[in-house]
Short mmCIF file of N, CA and C in Angstrom, two decimals:
data_model
loop_
_atom_site.label_atom_id
_atom_site.label_comp_id
_atom_site.label_asym_id
_atom_site.label_seq_id
_atom_site.Cartn_x
_atom_site.Cartn_y
_atom_site.Cartn_z
N GLN Y 147 0.63 -1.18 -0.07
CA GLN Y 147 0.06 -0.16 -0.13
C GLN Y 147 0.93 1.22 -0.14
N VAL Y 148 0.66 2.25 -0.76
CA VAL Y 148 1.38 3.34 -1.18
C VAL Y 148 0.60 4.46 -0.54
N GLN Y 149 1.71 5.11 0.33
CA GLN Y 149 0.92 6.15 1.38
C GLN Y 149 1.50 7.46 0.53
N LEU Y 150 0.45 8.32 0.45
CA LEU Y 150 0.82 9.94 -0.06
C LEU Y 150 0.08 10.83 0.90
N ALA Y 151 1.17 11.82 0.84
CA ALA Y 151 1.01 12.99 2.01
C ALA Y 151 1.14 14.27 1.19
N GLU Y 152 0.09 14.93 0.90
CA GLU Y 152 0.11 16.14 0.11
C GLU Y 152 0.62 17.48 1.36
N SER Y 153 1.01 18.57 0.70
CA SER Y 153 1.09 19.49 1.63
C SER Y 153 1.37 21.01 0.68
N GLY Y 154 1.49 22.17 1.20
CA GLY Y 154 1.70 23.20 0.31
C GLY Y 154 0.52 24.17 -0.04
N GLY Y 155 -0.63 23.48 0.38
CA GLY Y 155 -1.78 24.27 -0.27
C GLY Y 155 -2.05 25.59 0.73
N GLY Y 156 -2.83 26.38 0.14
CA GLY Y 156 -3.44 27.88 1.04
C GLY Y 156 -3.99 28.82 0.08
N SER Y 157 -3.91 29.67 0.44
CA SER Y 157 -4.78 31.06 0.00
C SER Y 157 -3.99 32.03 -0.58
N VAL Y 158 -4.24 32.54 -2.00
CA VAL Y 158 -3.41 33.33 -2.57
C VAL Y 158 -4.57 34.27 -3.29
N GLN Y 159 -3.98 35.43 -3.76
CA GLN Y 159 -4.68 36.39 -4.82
C GLN Y 159 -4.39 36.11 -5.84
N ALA Y 160 -5.41 36.28 -6.93
CA ALA Y 160 -5.64 36.03 -8.24
C ALA Y 160 -4.14 36.63 -8.88
N GLY Y 161 -3.47 35.96 -9.71
CA GLY Y 161 -2.09 36.09 -10.26
C GLY Y 161 -0.83 35.86 -9.41
N GLY Y 162 -1.13 35.04 -8.51
CA GLY Y 162 -0.23 34.65 -7.60
C GLY Y 162 0.11 33.06 -7.69
N SER Y 163 1.07 32.44 -6.83
CA SER Y 163 1.68 31.35 -6.87
C SER Y 163 1.56 30.44 -5.67
N LEU Y 164 1.74 29.12 -5.90
CA LEU Y 164 1.83 28.24 -5.09
C LEU Y 164 2.65 26.71 -5.44
N ARG Y 165 3.29 26.35 -4.40
CA ARG Y 165 3.83 24.98 -4.80
C ARG Y 165 3.30 24.01 -3.96
N LEU Y 166 2.75 23.03 -4.73
CA LEU Y 166 2.25 21.62 -3.75
C LEU Y 166 3.22 20.69 -4.04
N SER Y 167 3.41 19.76 -2.74
CA SER Y 167 4.16 18.72 -2.89
C SER Y 167 3.51 17.46 -2.22
N CYS Y 168 4.11 16.56 -2.70
CA CYS Y 168 3.46 15.30 -2.19
C CYS Y 168 4.35 14.28 -2.10
N THR Y 169 4.65 13.54 -1.01
CA THR Y 169 5.67 12.65 -0.80
C THR Y 169 5.12 11.22 -0.72
N ALA Y 170 5.45 10.24 -1.21
CA ALA Y 170 5.12 9.14 -1.48
C ALA Y 170 5.95 8.06 -0.72
N SER Y 171 5.21 7.19 -0.06
CA SER Y 171 5.98 6.13 0.78
C SER Y 171 6.90 5.04 -0.07
N TYR Y 172 6.39 4.47 -1.28
CA TYR Y 172 7.27 3.96 -2.07
C TYR Y 172 7.16 4.31 -3.33
N LYS Y 173 8.12 4.07 -4.29
CA LYS Y 173 8.25 4.60 -5.52
C LYS Y 173 7.30 3.72 -6.39
N THR Y 174 6.58 4.45 -7.25
CA THR Y 174 5.76 3.94 -8.28
C THR Y 174 5.92 4.29 -9.60
N PHE Y 175 5.21 4.01 -10.91
CA PHE Y 175 5.49 4.20 -12.03
C PHE Y 175 5.08 5.64 -12.27
N CYS Y 176 3.94 6.29 -12.03
CA CYS Y 176 3.89 7.76 -12.53
C CYS Y 176 3.20 8.12 -11.34
N MET Y 177 3.21 9.33 -11.25
CA MET Y 177 2.50 10.32 -10.26
C MET Y 177 1.49 11.22 -10.97
N ALA Y 178 0.87 12.04 -10.46
CA ALA Y 178 0.00 12.82 -11.15
C ALA Y 178 -0.83 13.81 -9.87
N TRP Y 179 -1.31 14.76 -10.28
CA TRP Y 179 -2.25 15.88 -9.66
C TRP Y 179 -3.53 15.96 -10.35
N PHE Y 180 -4.33 15.69 -9.17
CA PHE Y 180 -5.89 15.79 -9.72
C PHE Y 180 -6.47 17.00 -8.81
N ARG Y 181 -7.70 17.57 -9.30
CA ARG Y 181 -8.28 18.59 -8.35
C ARG Y 181 -9.61 18.56 -8.56
N GLN Y 182 -10.53 18.78 -7.50
CA GLN Y 182 -12.00 18.97 -7.42
C GLN Y 182 -12.37 20.08 -7.11
N THR Y 183 -12.99 21.25 -8.03
CA THR Y 183 -13.26 22.47 -7.91
C THR Y 183 -14.88 22.09 -7.58
N GLN Y 184 -15.37 23.48 -6.87
CA GLN Y 184 -16.78 23.48 -6.70
C GLN Y 184 -17.69 23.24 -7.85
N GLY Y 185 -18.32 22.25 -7.49
CA GLY Y 185 -19.50 21.80 -8.41
C GLY Y 185 -19.24 20.97 -9.47
N LYS Y 186 -17.76 20.56 -9.72
CA LYS Y 186 -17.67 19.73 -10.54
C LYS Y 186 -16.73 18.51 -10.22
N GLU Y 187 -16.82 17.55 -11.14
CA GLU Y 187 -16.11 15.83 -10.60
C GLU Y 187 -14.72 16.25 -10.78
N ARG Y 188 -14.11 15.76 -10.14
CA ARG Y 188 -12.58 15.56 -9.90
C ARG Y 188 -11.86 15.29 -11.54
N GLU Y 189 -11.02 16.30 -11.45
CA GLU Y 189 -10.30 16.36 -13.03
C GLU Y 189 -8.64 16.01 -12.94
N GLY Y 190 -8.26 15.61 -13.99
CA GLY Y 190 -7.00 15.68 -14.03
C GLY Y 190 -6.17 16.70 -14.28
N VAL Y 191 -5.03 17.00 -13.57
CA VAL Y 191 -4.20 18.10 -13.67
C VAL Y 191 -3.14 18.01 -14.58
N ALA Y 192 -2.27 17.35 -14.02
CA ALA Y 192 -0.74 17.04 -14.58
C ALA Y 192 -0.50 15.47 -14.20
N VAL Y 193 0.36 14.82 -15.23
CA VAL Y 193 0.95 13.64 -14.91
C VAL Y 193 2.23 13.48 -15.34
N ILE Y 194 3.07 12.70 -14.41
CA ILE Y 194 4.49 12.42 -15.04
C ILE Y 194 4.82 11.43 -14.80
N THR Y 195 5.20 10.85 -16.06
CA THR Y 195 6.28 9.75 -16.19
C THR Y 195 7.66 9.79 -16.65
N ASP Y 196 8.48 8.63 -17.18
CA ASP Y 196 9.69 9.01 -17.91
C ASP Y 196 9.45 9.67 -19.22
N ARG Y 197 8.29 10.02 -19.66
CA ARG Y 197 8.12 10.82 -20.90
C ARG Y 197 7.77 12.37 -20.37
N PRO Y 198 7.63 13.40 -21.63
CA PRO Y 198 7.29 14.72 -21.22
C PRO Y 198 5.89 14.77 -20.45
N PRO Y 199 5.78 15.37 -19.48
CA PRO Y 199 4.60 15.33 -18.66
C PRO Y 199 3.28 16.06 -19.53
N HIS Y 200 1.98 15.52 -19.16
CA HIS Y 200 1.13 15.73 -19.84
C HIS Y 200 0.43 16.43 -18.79
N TYR Y 201 -0.35 17.70 -19.66
CA TYR Y 201 -1.27 18.70 -18.57
C TYR Y 201 -2.70 18.52 -19.32
N ALA Y 202 -3.40 19.18 -18.22
CA ALA Y 202 -4.91 19.35 -18.70
C ALA Y 202 -4.84 20.81 -19.64
N ASP Y 203 -5.75 21.12 -20.61
CA ASP Y 203 -5.55 22.21 -21.20
C ASP Y 203 -5.82 23.62 -20.45
N SER Y 204 -6.52 23.36 -19.14
CA SER Y 204 -6.81 24.53 -18.50
C SER Y 204 -5.65 24.93 -17.58
N VAL Y 205 -4.57 24.29 -17.78
CA VAL Y 205 -3.43 24.81 -16.71
C VAL Y 205 -2.23 24.68 -17.51
N LYS Y 206 -2.09 24.45 -19.16
CA LYS Y 206 -0.83 24.45 -19.56
C LYS Y 206 -0.37 25.67 -19.49
N GLY Y 207 0.99 25.85 -19.24
CA GLY Y 207 1.49 27.24 -19.54
C GLY Y 207 1.43 27.87 -18.13
N ARG Y 208 0.87 27.32 -17.22
CA ARG Y 208 0.61 28.17 -15.97
C ARG Y 208 1.40 27.30 -14.53
N PHE Y 209 1.10 25.85 -14.97
CA PHE Y 209 1.37 24.88 -13.82
C PHE Y 209 2.86 24.10 -14.44
N THR Y 210 3.47 23.64 -13.53
CA THR Y 210 4.66 22.79 -14.09
C THR Y 210 4.52 21.69 -12.97
N ILE Y 211 4.83 20.25 -13.60
CA ILE Y 211 4.88 19.17 -12.37
C ILE Y 211 6.20 18.90 -12.57
N SER Y 212 6.64 18.43 -11.50
CA SER Y 212 8.02 17.76 -11.45
C SER Y 212 8.22 16.80 -10.19
N LEU Y 213 9.37 15.81 -10.49
CA LEU Y 213 9.35 14.78 -9.69
C LEU Y 213 10.78 14.86 -8.96
N ASP Y 214 11.13 14.80 -7.68
CA ASP Y 214 12.34 14.35 -7.11
C ASP Y 214 12.47 12.74 -6.86
N ASP Y 215 12.91 12.10 -7.63
CA ASP Y 215 13.03 10.50 -7.29
C ASP Y 215 13.65 10.00 -6.04
N ALA Y 216 14.68 10.74 -6.05
CA ALA Y 216 15.36 10.37 -4.57
C ALA Y 216 14.54 10.68 -3.34
N LYS Y 217 13.89 11.62 -3.37
CA LYS Y 217 12.86 12.23 -2.24
C LYS Y 217 11.73 11.58 -2.27
N ARG Y 218 11.26 10.71 -3.56
CA ARG Y 218 9.85 10.39 -3.73
C ARG Y 218 8.86 11.59 -3.59
N THR Y 219 9.09 12.49 -4.10
CA THR Y 219 8.48 13.86 -3.88
C THR Y 219 7.82 14.53 -4.96
N LEU Y 220 6.65 14.44 -5.20
CA LEU Y 220 5.99 15.06 -6.58
C LEU Y 220 5.84 16.59 -6.06
N TYR Y 221 5.85 17.41 -7.10
CA TYR Y 221 5.66 18.80 -7.00
C TYR Y 221 4.68 19.47 -7.91
N LEU Y 222 4.04 20.49 -7.77
CA LEU Y 222 3.22 21.12 -8.67
C LEU Y 222 3.27 22.73 -8.55
N GLU Y 223 3.94 23.31 -9.09
CA GLU Y 223 4.33 24.91 -9.34
C GLU Y 223 3.07 25.35 -10.03
N MET Y 224 2.35 26.07 -9.50
CA MET Y 224 1.55 26.88 -10.03
C MET Y 224 1.26 28.45 -9.85
N ASN Y 225 1.25 28.88 -11.17
CA ASN Y 225 1.45 30.28 -11.33
C ASN Y 225 0.51 30.72 -11.91
N ASP Y 226 0.13 32.29 -12.09
CA ASP Y 226 -0.71 32.94 -12.37
C ASP Y 226 -2.26 32.17 -12.03
N LEU Y 227 -2.33 31.96 -10.70
CA LEU Y 227 -3.41 31.21 -10.30
C LEU Y 227 -4.66 32.41 -10.57
N LYS Y 228 -5.64 31.50 -10.78
CA LYS Y 228 -7.07 32.14 -11.07
C LYS Y 228 -8.09 31.76 -10.05
N PRO Y 229 -9.14 32.33 -10.07
CA PRO Y 229 -10.25 31.91 -9.09
C PRO Y 229 -10.83 30.65 -9.44
N GLU Y 230 -10.74 30.50 -10.55
CA GLU Y 230 -11.26 28.99 -11.16
C GLU Y 230 -10.35 27.79 -10.57
N ASP Y 231 -9.34 28.42 -10.36
CA ASP Y 231 -8.12 27.18 -10.02
C ASP Y 231 -8.30 26.77 -8.29
N THR Y 232 -9.33 27.48 -7.74
CA THR Y 232 -9.85 27.10 -6.29
C THR Y 232 -10.86 25.59 -5.99
N GLY Y 233 -9.86 24.94 -5.27
CA GLY Y 233 -10.41 23.58 -4.84
C GLY Y 233 -9.52 22.61 -4.38
N THR Y 234 -9.82 21.49 -4.08
CA THR Y 234 -8.85 20.47 -3.26
C THR Y 234 -8.17 19.78 -4.50
N TYR Y 235 -7.09 19.79 -4.08
CA TYR Y 235 -5.87 19.21 -4.79
C TYR Y 235 -5.35 17.76 -4.20
N TYR Y 236 -5.35 16.86 -5.45
CA TYR Y 236 -5.12 15.44 -4.82
C TYR Y 236 -4.00 14.81 -5.59
N CYS Y 237 -2.92 14.24 -5.04
CA CYS Y 237 -1.91 13.37 -5.51
C CYS Y 237 -2.25 12.12 -5.79
N ALA Y 238 -1.97 11.50 -6.73
CA ALA Y 238 -2.16 10.17 -7.00
C ALA Y 238 -0.91 9.27 -7.58
N ALA Y 239 -0.86 8.18 -7.36
CA ALA Y 239 0.21 7.67 -7.83
C ALA Y 239 -0.48 6.32 -8.84
N ASP Y 240 0.37 5.71 -9.27
CA ASP Y 240 0.10 4.37 -10.45
C ASP Y 240 1.28 3.49 -10.70
N VAL Y 241 0.90 2.39 -10.48
CA VAL Y 241 2.04 1.40 -10.71
C VAL Y 241 2.21 0.60 -12.27
N HIS Y 242 0.81 1.12 -12.84
CA HIS Y 242 0.66 0.31 -14.12
C HIS Y 242 1.05 1.40 -15.24
N PRO Y 243 2.05 1.01 -15.99
CA PRO Y 243 2.49 1.65 -17.31
C PRO Y 243 1.99 2.07 -18.08
N ALA Y 244 0.77 1.00 -18.76
CA ALA Y 244 -0.32 1.32 -19.48
C ALA Y 244 -0.95 2.66 -19.20
N ASP Y 245 -1.60 2.70 -17.83
CA ASP Y 245 -2.33 3.69 -17.15
C ASP Y 245 -1.52 4.89 -17.31
N CYS Y 246 -0.70 4.99 -17.09
CA CYS Y 246 0.30 6.11 -16.83
C CYS Y 246 0.58 6.69 -18.23
N TYR Y 247 0.91 5.82 -19.27
CA TYR Y 247 1.08 6.46 -20.52
C TYR Y 247 -0.04 6.88 -21.28
N SER Y 248 -1.24 6.54 -20.72
CA SER Y 248 -2.44 6.53 -21.67
C SER Y 248 -3.00 8.07 -21.60
N ASN Y 249 -2.40 9.08 -20.79
CA ASN Y 249 -2.72 10.13 -20.47
C ASN Y 249 -4.38 10.34 -20.71
N SER Y 250 -4.94 9.19 -19.90
CA SER Y 250 -6.46 9.31 -19.98
C SER Y 250 -6.48 9.13 -18.22
N TRP Y 251 -7.10 10.33 -17.94
CA TRP Y 251 -7.21 10.52 -16.22
C TRP Y 251 -7.81 9.58 -15.86
N PRO Y 252 -9.05 8.85 -16.41
CA PRO Y 252 -9.83 8.04 -15.41
C PRO Y 252 -9.22 6.95 -15.17
N HIS Y 253 -7.93 6.60 -15.79
CA HIS Y 253 -7.11 5.11 -15.70
C HIS Y 253 -6.15 5.39 -14.96
N ILE Y 254 -6.09 6.69 -14.53
CA ILE Y 254 -4.82 7.03 -13.73
C ILE Y 254 -5.07 7.06 -12.13
N GLY Y 255 -4.35 6.37 -11.36
CA GLY Y 255 -4.72 6.63 -9.77
C GLY Y 255 -4.97 5.17 -9.10
N ASP Y 256 -4.04 4.54 -8.61
CA ASP Y 256 -3.95 3.59 -7.87
C ASP Y 256 -4.35 3.87 -6.23
N TYR Y 257 -3.60 5.09 -6.15
CA TYR Y 257 -3.38 5.53 -4.78
C TYR Y 257 -3.65 6.89 -4.43
N TRP Y 258 -4.32 7.30 -3.62
CA TRP Y 258 -4.55 8.78 -3.61
C TRP Y 258 -4.09 9.44 -1.97
N GLY Y 259 -3.93 10.59 -2.17
CA GLY Y 259 -3.64 11.37 -1.14
C GLY Y 259 -5.09 11.75 -0.47
N LYS Y 260 -4.83 12.45 0.58
CA LYS Y 260 -6.24 13.15 1.33
C LYS Y 260 -6.52 14.47 0.69
N GLY Y 261 -5.58 14.92 0.23
CA GLY Y 261 -5.92 16.29 -0.52
C GLY Y 261 -5.57 17.78 -0.05
N THR Y 262 -5.13 18.68 -0.79
CA THR Y 262 -4.71 19.99 0.03
C THR Y 262 -5.56 21.18 -0.53
N GLN Y 263 -5.97 22.10 0.37
CA GLN Y 263 -6.95 22.97 -0.35
C GLN Y 263 -5.94 23.93 -0.73
N VAL Y 264 -6.70 24.54 -2.14
CA VAL Y 264 -6.16 25.64 -2.72
C VAL Y 264 -7.18 27.09 -2.94
N THR Y 265 -6.98 28.21 -2.47
CA THR Y 265 -8.03 29.04 -2.61
C THR Y 265 -7.57 30.18 -3.23
N VAL Y 266 -7.99 30.77 -4.26
CA VAL Y 266 -7.65 31.61 -5.19
C VAL Y 266 -8.72 32.97 -4.91
N SER Y 267 -8.32 34.24 -4.72
CA SER Y 267 -9.51 35.12 -4.33
C SER Y 267 -9.34 36.18 -5.49
N SER Y 268 -10.48 36.68 -5.94
CA SER Y 268 -10.06 37.61 -6.95
C SER Y 268 -9.92 39.02 -6.58
#
């Protein structure tokens, strides 16, 4: 069982930046960030494998996902934040290469963190 622990959420004004972190208890094949914003279902934000990262269109150019393998820590650098980015952000990990490479959000995520809240005010 892989345990994931997120940190780094908080409140920021529109246009600001935040960095989220997620540390895994074991190494997995890929890791990803998802979010659930008000009134919407959980959606994929970014996934990282040994290939170039894949991003949701809504965050391209503003968010950057990265992974420190040695620390088993995943990061999400979020810049130019918008009020619509407000929500709970979840870290996910997957052990199946096919799922990780699929870039198909519903297939990614064997293990999940509890989430961290991000609030962006206008």
